[in-house]
Amino acid sequence: MDTILVVVEQREGKLNRVSWETITAGQAIAAQTGWTLEAAVVGSGVAAIAGDVAAKKVAKVYDIESVRLEPYTPDAFAHALKEFLGKHPAKLVLMPHTYQVRDFVPKLATAMQTTAITDVIGFRYEGGKPLFTRQMFQGKFVADVSFAGSEPCFVTFQNGSFRADKVEAGAVAAPIETVSVDVPDGVVRNKPQEVFKEAKQAVDLTQAEIIVSVGRGIKEQKNIELAKQLADALGGELAASRPICDNGWLPMDRQVGSSGQTVAPKLYLALGISGAIQHMVGMKGSRSIVAINKDSEAPIFEIADYAVVGNLFDIVPPLIEEIKKAKA
Amino acid sequence: MKILVCMKQVPQKDAPLKLNDAGTWIREDVSYEVNEPDAFALEEALRQKEKHTGEVVVVTAGPARSLQVLREALAKGADRAIHLEDDAFVGLDAYNTARAIAAAIKDEKFDLIFTGLQSDDYGYAQTGVILAQILGLPHATIIMQIEKTDGGIRVKRELEAGFFQFVDMPLPAVLTIQSGINKLRYATLIGIKQAKGKPMRKVTMAEVQSAMGGNLQKIERLHVPQKSKNTEFLEGPPAEVAKKLVEKLKNELRVI
Ligand SMILES: Cc1cc2nc3c(=O)[nH]c(=O)nc-3n(C[C@H](O)[C@H](O)[C@H](O)COP(=O)(O)OP(=O)(O)OC[C@H]3O[C@@H](n4cnc5c(N)ncnc54)[C@H](O)[C@@H]3O)c2cc1C
Ligand SMILES: Nc1ncnc2c1ncn2[C@@H]1O[C@H](COP(=O)(O)O)[C@@H](O)[C@H]1O
């Protein structure tokens, strides 16, 4: 039987909610192909998560267990899933494109002499052939990618490409099978320590109603002042893309994106930000988005409500003046 | 410490990209630069060498133009370079790229191998991890700090949403480096001069081909992404655009 397996993500015994998106993706692919959808959770003492997943429309849920799977290490996860997939073959193995998955999936796919198509945003079934859509060139293009290896084909889905709230519930709870895997001594080489957050955040951008965000288009540290003036005129907070914080031009706690804060203001005004996916996941939930960028093809324009193609240094000064006038 | 840094040449960030006629790749007549995290990986290797002594070797797989990446690395202080040179290296999946690099370094023993966490063109986010698996080495990804310890190294992994984690691991190991791990240096004039005398090994496709295979994933076609929103473009000279935008902020978005 042709099987699609979704491996949901858990960390320290908690389901990562992005996993629901992957189940939605699995359900959509199963509907198009007629293949059977199953799910698995990998960890130690994670039966409760298997139970949550079994309430969704899936044929079966596997609870893959070993004490060596907690805490997460790439060695143990790759070993456990390789052993499992050796006994329960699948055509497709789907996972969310999280930091954890990127850490072990390439290893697992290689250990099984096959491949992983990463950061996928869409699926089409054309003439009996699955085609996966993924971004390339930092979102400037999308590619249709086909799979030419031996099964399974691993596929990881970008955050937000399928909707968690569209996941279908099952008519009855799916059966759960507990599978214990043997992870022998010596397999796990890394010793992970506790997960932590760096010193307390000084600004909470998640509460801001108006955010002016600067990207590399601001060119130099001294030009940050211009963006600050715009933010002040609007009565908003200043934020930035990652390179600005990497350079130390603004503190880390003003970074928006997958490795920074996720914000949803009434207005997000992006100055000289290209719109890489890792940035967009942190701000695409904003009520309205205005982008100023000199490149008319910049991916940020794909999600902008209002777009200005041009040099920010020409546009921002008169914009500040107009705002002051309007507020006066 | 003997450190290998894998560096890739990618189209420049601001370069306007056009599709080729077949719609399978970009037109190659653009400017190129080093993949950003790879520059940070090189810098980290140089800093580790300065602390612990050793050697920094840089490798790239790409066409003749990609030599520039190696030249810059040598000018910044890398000791020698390996160039897997062939136009065909552009079209490889991550498994094949990793196999080619593994074959080219099979007679060497590195304590650490660095790659960037992700390339700006393909964005596979895989080559480093695959290389680790091929070489049978432990790995850690998205690294923001590296300290040598008695038994090996302690690295700081970046996790999502501002979380981090330290991981202790033995050497040799493969690490994928995140942008911002350090501050980049510039090449000096002396460095540029000295680079000319440094060893550069060329490796042809033929020398590594037996270690490689067919690509396991194939780009059928590339296209321009579809817009998901009805974007309104505001046009005109700056002063006029500013007026239009403020009108929208006030009357449509109601934030003024
Ligand atoms: C695992 C991972 C996590 C990441 N996490 C984050 C994250 O949390 N947040 C984040 O932001 N990034 C993150 N990134 C980095 C991300 O991939 C991009 O590299 C980054 O967002 C690019 O920032 P940018 O848009 O400011 O710069 P660029 O991509 O260099 O874009 C600069 C833009 O400015 C425009 N421009 C230049 N000059 C002008 C001018 N005078 N006027 C107007 N426009 C101009 C250009 O046209 C261009 O579009 C992460 C990457 C990875 C791999
Ligand atoms: N052709 C190549 N030559 C040298 N290094 C490469 C090449 N392709 C990928 N890499 C390395 O692998 C990293 C991840 O690339 P990718 O898996 O394509 O996202 C890059 O940052 C480079 O360090």
XYZ file of C-alpha atoms and ligand atoms in Angstrom:
660
model
C 0.000 0.000 0.000
C 1.238 3.502 -0.833
C 1.722 5.442 2.352
C 2.318 9.065 3.221
C 3.779 9.456 6.688
C 3.636 12.771 8.531
C 6.169 13.000 11.339
C 4.847 15.587 13.768
C 7.289 17.615 15.823
C 7.432 17.550 19.579
C 9.904 19.302 21.803
C 10.209 18.387 25.419
C 6.930 16.546 25.243
C 4.932 19.356 23.628
C 3.502 19.215 20.128
C 4.808 21.979 17.897
C 1.627 23.442 16.437
C 3.166 23.877 13.017
C 2.733 20.087 12.795
C -0.993 20.608 12.132
C -0.062 22.425 8.953
C 1.919 19.388 7.838
C -1.043 17.122 8.551
C -3.223 19.440 6.451
C -0.637 19.114 3.676
C -0.657 15.328 4.080
C -4.454 15.241 3.911
C -4.423 17.331 0.738
C -1.830 15.082 -0.917
C -3.684 11.944 0.188
C -6.897 13.322 -1.326
C -5.182 13.955 -4.661
C -3.194 10.743 -4.897
C -5.418 8.256 -3.124
C -2.481 7.235 -0.969
C -2.955 6.379 2.715
C -2.062 9.001 5.301
C -0.412 7.935 8.539
C 1.338 9.940 11.230
C 4.135 9.375 13.701
C 5.517 11.074 16.760
C 9.101 10.427 17.831
C 10.311 10.810 21.411
C 10.264 9.429 24.920
C 6.935 9.273 26.742
C 4.999 11.085 24.015
C 1.883 8.882 23.902
C -0.325 11.867 24.768
C 0.771 13.603 21.576
C 0.012 10.457 19.574
C -3.458 10.638 21.095
C -3.983 14.244 19.955
C -2.867 13.400 16.438
C -5.126 10.306 16.327
C -8.163 12.589 16.566
C -7.365 13.918 13.093
C -8.252 12.236 9.831
C -5.314 9.833 9.545
C -5.385 6.057 9.104
C -2.968 5.294 11.914
C -0.571 6.915 14.359
C 2.762 5.463 15.421
C 4.302 6.415 18.726
C 8.011 5.806 18.160
C 9.671 5.536 21.544
C 13.127 5.288 23.067
C 14.592 6.912 26.177
C 17.491 7.968 23.947
C 15.148 10.261 21.986
C 14.983 12.766 24.851
C 16.589 15.273 24.671
C 16.530 15.666 20.899
C 19.732 14.815 19.041
C 20.137 14.397 15.274
C 21.915 11.073 15.787
C 19.072 9.479 17.764
C 16.287 10.872 15.591
C 17.909 9.816 12.337
C 18.673 6.380 13.758
C 15.151 5.826 15.107
C 13.341 6.970 11.973
C 15.624 4.987 9.693
C 14.888 1.854 11.685
C 11.163 2.587 11.694
C 10.983 3.357 7.968
C 12.919 0.174 7.212
C 10.004 -1.778 8.675
C 7.173 0.554 7.650
C 7.986 1.756 4.159
C 6.453 5.016 2.954
C 6.408 6.785 -0.386
C 6.494 10.237 1.138
C 7.589 11.355 4.581
C 6.368 14.853 5.423
C 7.590 17.170 8.180
C 7.472 20.877 9.001
C 10.602 22.814 7.984
C 11.667 23.672 11.526
C 15.150 24.143 12.929
C 14.915 20.651 14.425
C 13.883 19.031 11.165
C 16.590 20.830 9.181
C 19.028 19.472 11.742
C 18.312 15.771 11.149
C 16.393 15.248 7.896
C 19.350 15.623 5.511
C 21.214 13.064 7.633
C 18.273 10.658 7.681
C 17.642 10.954 3.939
C 21.329 10.396 3.205
C 21.519 7.417 5.562
C 18.639 5.935 3.537
C 20.387 6.884 0.271
C 17.583 9.160 -0.751
C 16.782 12.851 -0.684
C 14.776 15.536 1.080
C 12.968 18.289 -0.805
C 13.079 21.134 1.683
C 11.064 24.238 2.448
C 8.165 23.265 0.181
C 5.180 25.617 -0.246
C 2.919 23.632 -2.567
C 2.105 20.323 -4.188
C 0.741 19.204 -7.555
C 0.082 15.723 -8.858
C 0.761 15.769 -12.583
C 0.455 12.648 -14.713
C 1.087 10.333 -11.784
C 4.090 12.362 -10.690
C 4.225 14.399 -7.485
C 5.650 17.880 -8.046
C 6.701 20.001 -5.118
C 6.948 23.768 -5.248
C 9.697 25.473 -3.311
C 11.200 28.933 -3.223
C 14.619 29.578 -4.651
C 16.912 32.578 -4.880
C 15.600 33.992 -1.605
C 12.013 33.942 -2.801
C 12.680 35.672 -6.121
C 11.599 32.490 -7.964
C 9.666 29.352 -7.208
C 10.665 25.971 -8.592
C 8.672 22.851 -9.395
C 10.813 20.009 -8.150
C 10.404 16.329 -8.945
C 11.820 13.405 -7.087
C 14.176 10.982 -8.800
C 15.470 8.851 -5.951
C 14.432 5.665 -4.213
C 11.558 5.881 -1.742
C 10.824 7.398 0.624
C 11.036 10.970 -0.560
C 11.319 13.308 2.420
C 9.512 16.620 2.101
C 9.623 19.512 4.548
C 6.999 22.268 4.445
C 7.602 25.938 5.011
C 5.692 27.520 7.901
C 2.357 28.892 6.809
C 2.155 27.179 3.418
C -0.765 25.027 4.591
C -3.314 26.093 7.160
C -3.425 24.507 10.595
C -7.088 25.447 10.995
C -7.949 23.445 7.863
C -6.834 20.137 9.360
C -9.678 17.615 9.124
C -10.786 15.716 12.185
C -11.359 11.967 11.874
C -14.770 10.296 12.177
C -13.303 8.004 14.823
C -9.962 8.093 16.624
C -7.199 6.488 14.570
C -5.508 3.404 16.029
C -2.210 4.067 17.793
C 0.677 1.631 17.652
C 3.604 2.029 20.007
C 6.898 1.074 18.421
C 9.997 0.908 20.591
C 13.195 1.466 18.718
C 16.629 0.431 19.809
C 19.160 3.256 19.825
C 22.376 1.483 20.870
C 25.215 2.946 22.949
C 27.531 5.134 20.965
C 24.969 6.244 18.383
C 24.378 9.590 20.088
C 27.516 11.725 20.027
C 26.207 15.201 20.916
C 25.327 16.268 24.449
C 22.730 19.009 24.294
C 22.251 21.339 27.272
C 19.092 23.128 28.362
C 17.330 25.395 25.893
C 17.450 29.026 27.024
C 16.538 32.549 26.016
C 19.090 35.352 26.061
C 18.669 38.118 28.646
C 15.206 39.614 28.968
C 13.849 41.516 26.019
C 13.778 45.262 26.554
C 11.116 45.935 23.912
C 8.018 43.913 23.246
C 7.301 44.443 19.579
C 4.370 42.046 19.729
C 2.311 44.760 21.425
C 3.235 47.545 19.007
C 0.461 48.919 16.799
C 2.783 50.588 14.337
C 6.184 49.261 13.339
C 8.731 50.857 11.047
C 11.199 48.158 10.077
C 14.558 48.690 8.392
C 16.520 46.330 6.204
C 19.865 46.346 4.525
C 18.602 48.981 2.094
C 19.320 51.501 4.866
C 22.962 51.015 3.909
C 24.763 52.549 6.918
C 24.362 52.699 10.655
C 23.981 56.464 10.667
C 20.921 56.228 8.416
C 19.013 54.325 11.095
C 18.254 57.793 12.494
C 16.074 58.511 9.454
C 13.954 55.442 10.131
C 13.784 56.417 13.795
C 12.387 59.811 12.811
C 9.744 58.128 10.690
C 8.832 55.781 13.538
C 8.591 58.736 15.926
C 6.439 60.722 13.529
C 4.053 57.763 13.302
C 4.235 57.067 17.024
C 5.511 53.548 16.315
C 8.354 51.231 17.251
C 11.507 50.673 15.272
C 12.317 47.123 14.166
C 14.724 45.519 11.707
C 15.636 42.583 9.543
C 18.342 40.267 10.739
C 21.406 41.737 8.995
C 20.782 45.073 10.763
C 20.869 43.350 14.161
C 23.785 41.119 13.144
C 25.720 44.302 12.402
C 24.835 45.660 15.825
C 23.062 48.690 14.319
C 19.999 47.847 16.372
C 19.759 45.481 19.343
C 18.746 41.846 18.771
C 15.402 42.320 20.485
C 14.263 44.517 17.605
C 14.700 41.738 15.071
C 11.582 40.482 13.314
C 11.468 37.017 11.780
C 11.850 33.331 12.433
C 14.805 33.836 14.733
C 13.445 37.071 16.170
C 10.002 38.299 17.158
C 6.695 37.574 15.461
C 4.652 40.738 15.188
C 1.152 41.626 14.023
C 0.766 45.421 14.181
C -1.913 47.502 12.465
C 0.822 48.866 10.228
C 4.145 47.327 9.284
C 6.198 49.701 7.185
C 9.182 47.931 5.617
C 12.068 50.115 4.433
C 14.651 48.448 2.199
C 13.710 44.911 3.207
C 13.758 42.301 0.428
C 11.235 39.932 1.987
C 13.138 36.701 2.614
C 10.822 34.037 3.988
C 12.584 34.055 7.362
C 11.654 37.702 7.674
C 8.129 37.379 6.300
C 7.082 34.625 8.717
C 7.596 37.160 11.475
C 5.403 39.922 10.023
C 3.003 38.601 7.417
C 0.215 38.509 9.984
C 0.302 42.326 10.161
C -3.056 43.990 9.520
C -1.517 46.102 6.771
C 1.881 46.143 5.144
C 3.543 49.036 3.350
C 6.839 48.371 1.586
C 9.334 50.829 0.180
C 11.978 49.169 -1.959
C 13.942 50.222 -4.998
C 13.586 46.791 -6.615
C 10.141 46.321 -8.168
C 10.662 42.539 -8.055
C 11.421 42.392 -4.328
C 9.423 39.515 -2.759
C 8.179 41.832 0.022
C 5.806 43.360 -2.546
C 3.999 40.016 -2.839
C 2.455 40.560 0.571
C 2.302 44.366 0.659
C -0.978 46.285 0.631
C 0.735 49.446 -0.520
C 3.974 49.450 -2.413
C 6.387 52.192 -3.277
C 9.101 51.361 -5.781
C 11.893 53.800 -5.227
C 14.842 55.006 -3.230
C 13.918 55.157 0.447
C 16.238 58.111 0.965
C 14.142 60.140 -1.488
C 10.801 59.040 -0.117
C 11.200 58.922 3.652
C 12.042 62.631 4.274
C 8.942 64.014 2.515
C 6.923 61.213 4.095
C 7.961 62.368 7.573
C 6.957 65.924 6.660
C 3.562 64.846 5.342
C 2.859 62.773 8.452
C 3.722 65.723 10.683
C 1.424 67.930 8.636
C -1.410 65.419 8.811
C -1.009 65.112 12.560
C -0.729 68.816 13.217
C 42.974 22.901 14.505
C 42.738 22.001 10.886
C 39.558 23.510 9.502
C 37.846 23.172 6.133
C 35.425 25.883 5.040
C 32.959 25.144 2.236
C 32.191 28.317 0.341
C 29.779 28.884 -2.478
C 29.483 31.623 -5.042
C 25.925 32.919 -5.488
C 24.308 35.802 -7.402
C 24.783 39.140 -5.699
C 21.938 40.106 -3.371
C 20.829 43.107 -5.376
C 21.422 41.534 -8.804
C 18.312 41.601 -11.002
C 17.755 37.956 -11.926
C 16.236 36.766 -15.202
C 15.179 33.265 -16.168
C 16.935 31.469 -19.018
C 14.911 30.609 -22.129
C 14.166 27.078 -20.941
C 12.909 28.417 -17.605
C 15.130 25.972 -15.732
C 17.767 28.311 -14.331
C 18.698 31.969 -14.199
C 20.628 33.735 -16.911
C 24.189 33.608 -15.754
C 25.176 37.110 -16.886
C 24.881 38.593 -13.396
C 27.414 39.561 -10.744
C 28.292 37.067 -8.077
C 29.456 37.156 -4.489
C 30.205 34.737 -1.695
C 27.165 33.182 -0.012
C 26.717 35.297 3.108
C 26.911 32.705 5.912
C 29.956 31.156 4.214
C 31.802 34.441 4.729
C 30.993 34.185 8.445
C 32.134 30.544 8.415
C 35.493 31.598 6.983
C 35.856 34.363 9.546
C 35.114 31.893 12.343
C 37.704 29.456 10.991
C 40.326 32.210 10.873
C 39.514 33.209 14.465
C 39.734 29.601 15.682
C 43.081 29.256 13.969
C 44.316 32.476 15.559
C 43.341 31.097 18.986
C 44.451 27.511 18.662
C 46.909 27.562 15.693
C 46.394 25.238 12.770
C 45.363 25.540 9.164
C 42.365 26.921 7.270
C 41.522 25.331 3.928
C 38.730 26.628 1.692
C 36.864 24.637 -0.936
C 34.312 25.533 -3.580
C 32.582 23.519 -6.291
C 31.622 25.685 -9.212
C 32.551 27.085 -12.625
C 35.710 29.075 -13.388
C 34.127 32.287 -12.035
C 33.848 30.777 -8.541
C 37.638 30.973 -8.204
C 37.024 34.528 -7.014
C 35.527 33.220 -3.765
C 38.697 31.257 -3.049
C 40.947 34.198 -3.957
C 39.120 36.419 -1.487
C 39.348 33.757 1.207
C 43.083 33.364 0.667
C 43.481 37.139 0.816
C 41.658 37.214 4.149
C 43.994 34.597 5.577
C 43.029 31.077 4.483
C 46.144 28.952 3.950
C 45.185 27.032 0.835
C 42.284 26.372 -1.477
C 40.638 23.531 -3.372
C 38.666 24.349 -6.498
C 36.335 21.703 -7.879
C 35.984 23.375 -11.211
C 33.290 22.549 -13.721
C 30.178 24.310 -15.019
C 28.191 21.195 -14.103
C 28.738 21.808 -10.373
C 26.089 24.526 -10.623
C 23.307 22.036 -11.297
C 23.852 19.542 -8.477
C 21.520 18.594 -5.692
C 22.890 18.846 -2.161
C 23.732 15.128 -1.944
C 25.894 15.289 -5.057
C 27.609 18.503 -3.979
C 28.438 16.918 -0.639
C 29.671 13.731 -2.320
C 31.898 15.734 -4.660
C 33.408 17.702 -1.778
C 33.847 14.541 0.318
C 35.678 12.859 -2.571
C 37.959 15.864 -3.060
C 39.093 15.826 0.586
C 39.238 12.067 1.117
C 42.968 12.064 1.842
C 42.773 14.851 4.409
C 41.873 14.820 8.076
C 40.099 17.938 9.314
C 39.224 18.602 12.943
C 36.359 20.841 11.921
C 34.414 21.333 8.719
C 32.300 24.476 8.369
C 29.593 25.201 5.859
C 27.094 28.013 5.750
C 23.672 27.054 7.081
C 22.004 27.693 3.745
C 22.784 28.877 0.233
C 21.069 31.955 -1.196
C 20.411 30.331 -4.586
C 19.203 26.759 -3.943
C 18.459 27.238 -0.263
C 18.585 23.487 0.365
C 19.931 23.942 3.913
C 21.383 20.461 3.601
C 24.899 20.271 2.187
C 26.736 20.470 5.527
C 24.587 17.888 7.288
C 24.845 15.498 4.342
C 28.610 15.942 4.271
C 28.721 14.990 7.961
C 26.719 11.831 7.285
C 28.930 10.834 4.341
C 32.054 11.343 6.431
C 30.538 9.611 9.465
C 30.994 12.726 11.630
C 28.731 14.317 14.244
C 27.234 17.670 13.295
C 25.395 20.638 14.695
C 23.483 23.272 12.724
C 22.857 27.021 12.859
C 25.862 27.738 15.046
C 26.419 31.107 16.734
C 29.466 30.357 18.929
C 32.270 27.778 19.167
C 34.520 27.103 22.187
C 37.181 24.436 22.366
C 36.794 22.199 25.428
C 38.897 19.369 26.848
C 37.096 16.606 25.029
C 35.997 18.488 21.930
C 33.924 21.611 21.444
C 30.952 23.388 22.943
C 28.770 25.127 20.357
C 25.822 27.465 20.679
C 22.926 26.552 18.405
C 20.357 29.117 17.434
C 16.777 27.883 17.773
C 13.579 29.580 16.695
C 12.109 32.725 18.234
C 15.143 33.866 20.187
C 15.983 30.557 21.900
C 19.457 29.022 22.043
C 21.089 25.833 23.219
C 24.630 24.790 24.017
C 25.732 21.416 22.697
C 28.911 19.552 23.673
C 30.361 17.418 20.944
C 33.507 15.501 20.084
C 35.932 16.324 17.277
C 36.133 15.923 14.353
C 32.765 17.476 13.578
C 30.806 19.381 10.940
C 29.140 22.684 11.830
C 26.780 24.815 9.761
C 27.387 28.464 10.559
C 24.765 31.189 10.910
C 25.295 34.764 9.702
C 26.160 37.154 12.505
C 28.309 34.699 14.523
C 31.178 37.230 14.361
C 32.283 40.445 12.685
C 33.779 40.010 9.253
C 37.255 41.289 8.458
C 38.322 42.914 5.218
C 41.179 41.648 3.109
C 44.323 43.780 3.437
C 46.599 44.786 0.599
C 49.324 42.553 1.973
C 46.820 39.731 2.234
C 45.830 40.158 -1.386
C 49.476 40.047 -2.434
C 50.268 37.008 -0.328
C 47.223 35.163 -1.672
C 48.880 34.857 -5.054
C 51.575 32.580 -3.659
C 49.253 30.277 -1.722
C 48.532 26.710 -2.875
C 45.437 26.199 -5.019
C 44.496 22.649 -5.949
C 42.248 22.128 -8.964
C 39.976 19.108 -8.967
C 38.132 18.153 -12.151
C 34.692 16.625 -12.346
C 36.299 13.450 -13.721
C 38.317 12.988 -10.523
C 35.256 12.914 -8.263
C 32.583 11.577 -10.593
C 32.853 7.980 -9.430
C 31.764 9.115 -5.955
C 28.703 10.856 -7.349
C 25.430 9.755 -8.980
C 22.381 11.144 -10.692
C 20.610 14.010 -8.963
C 17.866 12.687 -6.683
C 15.788 15.809 -7.152
C 15.274 17.786 -10.290
C 14.092 21.315 -11.011
C 11.429 20.895 -13.691
C 10.985 24.637 -14.134
C 11.352 27.950 -12.387
C 8.782 30.685 -12.401
C 8.048 34.067 -10.901
C 5.952 33.759 -7.740
C 2.305 34.733 -7.830
C 1.186 37.621 -5.714
C -1.074 36.634 -2.876
C -2.397 40.120 -2.192
C -3.854 42.930 -4.252
C -0.970 45.299 -3.927
C -1.565 48.919 -4.808
C 1.514 50.583 -6.239
C 1.807 54.279 -5.413
C 3.595 56.119 -8.183
C 4.955 59.554 -8.918
C 7.768 61.813 -7.715
C 8.742 61.335 -4.028
C 6.763 64.302 -2.685
C 3.625 63.108 -4.433
C 4.117 59.495 -3.328
C 4.551 60.721 0.242
C 1.238 62.583 0.015
C -0.569 59.566 -1.449
C 0.841 57.282 1.197
C -0.163 59.566 4.060
C -3.645 59.766 2.568
C -3.810 55.930 2.700
C -2.398 55.806 6.224
C -5.013 58.274 7.342
C -8.154 57.270 5.476
C -7.720 53.599 4.578
C -5.516 52.171 7.317
C -6.512 54.739 9.938
C -3.197 54.764 11.721
C -2.773 58.529 11.672
C 17.723 30.015 9.664
C 17.605 31.446 9.267
C 16.981 32.332 10.131
C 16.831 33.661 9.778
N 16.139 34.494 10.614
C 15.851 35.749 10.198
C 15.021 36.609 10.985
O 14.543 36.256 12.071
N 14.767 37.861 10.510
C 15.249 38.311 9.303
O 14.967 39.451 8.925
N 16.056 37.522 8.562
C 16.364 36.263 8.982
N 17.169 35.481 8.203
C 17.881 36.094 7.056
C 17.040 36.191 5.799
O 17.189 35.008 5.042
C 17.542 37.362 4.916
O 18.906 37.207 4.657
C 17.303 38.731 5.542
O 15.977 38.841 6.023
C 17.566 39.806 4.517
O 17.453 41.072 5.121
P 17.166 42.374 4.240
O 15.887 42.213 3.519
O 17.297 43.529 5.152
O 18.412 42.420 3.246
P 18.519 42.125 1.698
O 17.937 40.828 1.351
O 19.920 42.416 1.329
O 17.555 43.237 1.038
C 17.830 44.594 0.999
C 16.719 45.255 0.177
O 16.888 46.658 0.198
C 16.567 47.177 -1.068
N 17.246 48.463 -1.188
C 18.586 48.694 -1.284
N 18.827 50.002 -1.320
C 17.638 50.638 -1.243
C 17.241 52.000 -1.243
N 18.135 52.997 -1.316
N 15.930 52.281 -1.172
C 14.994 51.284 -1.090
N 15.321 49.982 -1.095
C 16.624 49.668 -1.169
C 17.039 46.129 -2.037
O 16.336 46.227 -3.270
C 16.725 44.835 -1.287
O 15.454 44.324 -1.626
C 17.353 34.139 8.556
C 18.001 33.257 7.707
C 18.117 31.923 8.031
C 18.767 31.008 7.061
N 28.999 24.238 -4.699
C 29.392 24.404 -3.427
N 30.697 24.596 -3.130
C 31.114 24.763 -1.848
N 30.276 24.778 -0.800
C 28.969 24.589 -1.037
C 28.452 24.391 -2.349
N 27.119 24.236 -2.249
C 26.793 24.345 -0.940
N 27.914 24.559 -0.208
C 28.002 24.766 1.252
O 26.827 24.261 1.853
C 26.115 25.313 2.512
C 24.640 25.046 2.462
O 24.185 25.051 1.136
P 22.750 24.473 0.730
O 22.682 23.084 1.236
O 22.699 24.577 -0.765
O 21.736 25.371 1.371
C 26.594 26.591 1.857
O 26.454 27.674 2.744
C 28.062 26.244 1.571
O 28.862 26.407 2.741
